């Protein structure tokens, strides 16, 4: 008897998620000092976390022997106040990845079809496949979601549609008007999961208005993350917003204590620290200009981004990736996103971007 024969084929067929290489691993493999390594591989906030969140974590640490609040009462109220959402329309996750998975575990069964875009965030196909549902990948248009084609892909088996806005790793954005028109057309028995992990980086005129659409679209689930602009990637916390009935069912499949107590407390503090988020956004805008002008100077094409990362094109992307690693710079290969000629670099501190640019220039 083989172990594999005990496992459903759709589980055996899942390709493992490839994350950014951890600093410790690169230090070990290339005999480098950890402190000399620049990690621009996971879209983390180069400023670290909000100092207010740090303060709260240190205060909360003595309570760690207790179970967390399974209902995330304080965090729920904080998010509710900040975004003018009813507490009953909110659910919290161990990162927003947890929200994406909860959505799939609540709604999907074997054989259901789930639509997402080519080059879209890898987790959509993972959580689809884990349920034995069928991923329907729709070709992108200039690296962006092609909503017309996605609409045309709807069949009698379609149960869910994932949309990342902005998308990772392409950094593309769908306009509010286009997105709302799409939601208006999609039949209400199809759940639309709108992943807005990078919304904090958008300029005011582009910022999502999707929370205000919830009353109109009963099939909409919005996910937000504390891992990017809020700088809490290691704590794992994100949230979902949807109509209360959907939230109630998602809560039934949610692990009772899925968000740890430090994460809950830190998220409340981070949420209130508007100064930190705007500082992060300014740094990101400046870093974006710095990297874009370097790519232009080096005659490398790149995809204009609305996030805190840029995907750029190089000859021999795998070799360039390895050569950068040797100099202690970690970026992200995106061949698994059907972008074998591209690498994705997260926008870092000015000095980090500069080290990346100099190393890249020496390699290509
Ligand atoms: C980084 C990212 C997330 C965030 O994941 P967390 O689980 O909240 O850390 C979600 N969606 C996309 C598209 C991302 O790039």
PDB file of C-alpha atoms and ligand atoms in Angstrom, residues 17 42-43 94-100 120-124 164-169 195-198 223-228 232-233 236-239 309 337 344, ligand 1:
ATOM      1  CA  UNK A  17       3.474  27.154  -2.480  1.00  0.00           C
ATOM      2  CA  UNK A  42       7.812  38.957   0.194  1.00  0.00           C
ATOM      3  CA  UNK A  43       6.329  42.469  -0.071  1.00  0.00           C
ATOM      4  CA  UNK A  94      -4.640  33.897  10.469  1.00  0.00           C
ATOM      5  CA  UNK A  95      -3.474  36.221   7.736  1.00  0.00           C
ATOM      6  CA  UNK A  96      -5.842  37.054   4.904  1.00  0.00           C
ATOM      7  CA  UNK A  97      -4.812  33.728   3.367  1.00  0.00           C
ATOM      8  CA  UNK A  98      -6.959  32.184   6.075  1.00  0.00           C
ATOM      9  CA  UNK A  99      -9.933  34.245   4.850  1.00  0.00           C
ATOM     10  CA  UNK A 100      -9.377  33.019   1.273  1.00  0.00           C
ATOM     11  CA  UNK A 120      -3.125  35.987 -10.182  1.00  0.00           C
ATOM     12  CA  UNK A 121      -2.101  35.286  -6.584  1.00  0.00           C
ATOM     13  CA  UNK A 122      -1.115  31.601  -6.200  1.00  0.00           C
ATOM     14  CA  UNK A 123      -3.244  30.944  -3.138  1.00  0.00           C
ATOM     15  CA  UNK A 124      -6.479  31.024  -5.198  1.00  0.00           C
ATOM     16  CA  UNK A 164      -6.888  40.424  -6.588  1.00  0.00           C
ATOM     17  CA  UNK A 165      -6.981  44.214  -6.749  1.00  0.00           C
ATOM     18  CA  UNK A 166      -4.190  45.267  -6.971  1.00  0.00           C
ATOM     19  CA  UNK A 167      -2.885  41.915  -8.165  1.00  0.00           C
ATOM     20  CA  UNK A 168       0.301  40.260  -6.980  1.00  0.00           C
ATOM     21  CA  UNK A 169       2.779  39.651  -8.691  1.00  0.00           C
ATOM     22  CA  UNK A 195      -8.631  40.380  -2.299  1.00  0.00           C
ATOM     23  CA  UNK A 196      -7.461  43.904  -1.395  1.00  0.00           C
ATOM     24  CA  UNK A 197      -4.174  43.149   0.402  1.00  0.00           C
ATOM     25  CA  UNK A 198      -2.490  46.252  -1.075  1.00  0.00           C
ATOM     26  CA  UNK A 223     -10.375  40.363   2.225  1.00  0.00           C
ATOM     27  CA  UNK A 224      -7.820  42.711   3.791  1.00  0.00           C
ATOM     28  CA  UNK A 225      -4.412  42.046   5.303  1.00  0.00           C
ATOM     29  CA  UNK A 226      -2.270  43.374   8.139  1.00  0.00           C
ATOM     30  CA  UNK A 227       0.828  41.836   6.508  1.00  0.00           C
ATOM     31  CA  UNK A 228       1.700  44.560   4.018  1.00  0.00           C
ATOM     32  CA  UNK A 232       2.575  42.563  10.781  1.00  0.00           C
ATOM     33  CA  UNK A 233       3.327  39.717   8.334  1.00  0.00           C
ATOM     34  CA  UNK A 236      -0.542  36.484  10.752  1.00  0.00           C
ATOM     35  CA  UNK A 237      -3.711  38.555  10.799  1.00  0.00           C
ATOM     36  CA  UNK A 238      -6.218  39.666   8.195  1.00  0.00           C
ATOM     37  CA  UNK A 239      -9.957  40.087   7.924  1.00  0.00           C
ATOM     38  CA  UNK A 309       6.621  45.518  -5.526  1.00  0.00           C
ATOM     39  CA  UNK A 337       3.001  32.526 -12.211  1.00  0.00           C
ATOM     40  CA  UNK A 344       9.564  40.474  -8.709  1.00  0.00           C
TER      41      UNK A 344
HETATM   42  C1  LIG B   1       0.522  39.196   0.444  1.00  0.00           C
HETATM   43  C2  LIG B   1      -0.824  38.921  -0.094  1.00  0.00           C
HETATM   44  C3  LIG B   1      -1.855  38.553   0.741  1.00  0.00           C
HETATM   45  C4  LIG B   1      -1.652  38.605   2.227  1.00  0.00           C
HETATM   46  O1  LIG B   1      -1.545  37.404   2.815  1.00  0.00           O
HETATM   47  P1  LIG B   1      -1.577  37.334   4.391  1.00  0.00           P
HETATM   48  O2  LIG B   1      -2.063  35.944   4.626  1.00  0.00           O
HETATM   49  O3  LIG B   1      -2.532  38.377   4.891  1.00  0.00           O
HETATM   50  O4  LIG B   1      -0.185  37.547   4.881  1.00  0.00           O
HETATM   51  C5  LIG B   1      -3.113  38.312   0.216  1.00  0.00           C
HETATM   52  N1  LIG B   1      -3.338  38.453  -1.107  1.00  0.00           N
HETATM   53  C6  LIG B   1      -2.377  38.840  -1.942  1.00  0.00           C
HETATM   54  C7  LIG B   1      -2.692  39.068  -3.372  1.00  0.00           C
HETATM   55  C8  LIG B   1      -1.083  39.064  -1.464  1.00  0.00           C
HETATM   56  O5  LIG B   1      -0.116  39.426  -2.298  1.00  0.00           O
END
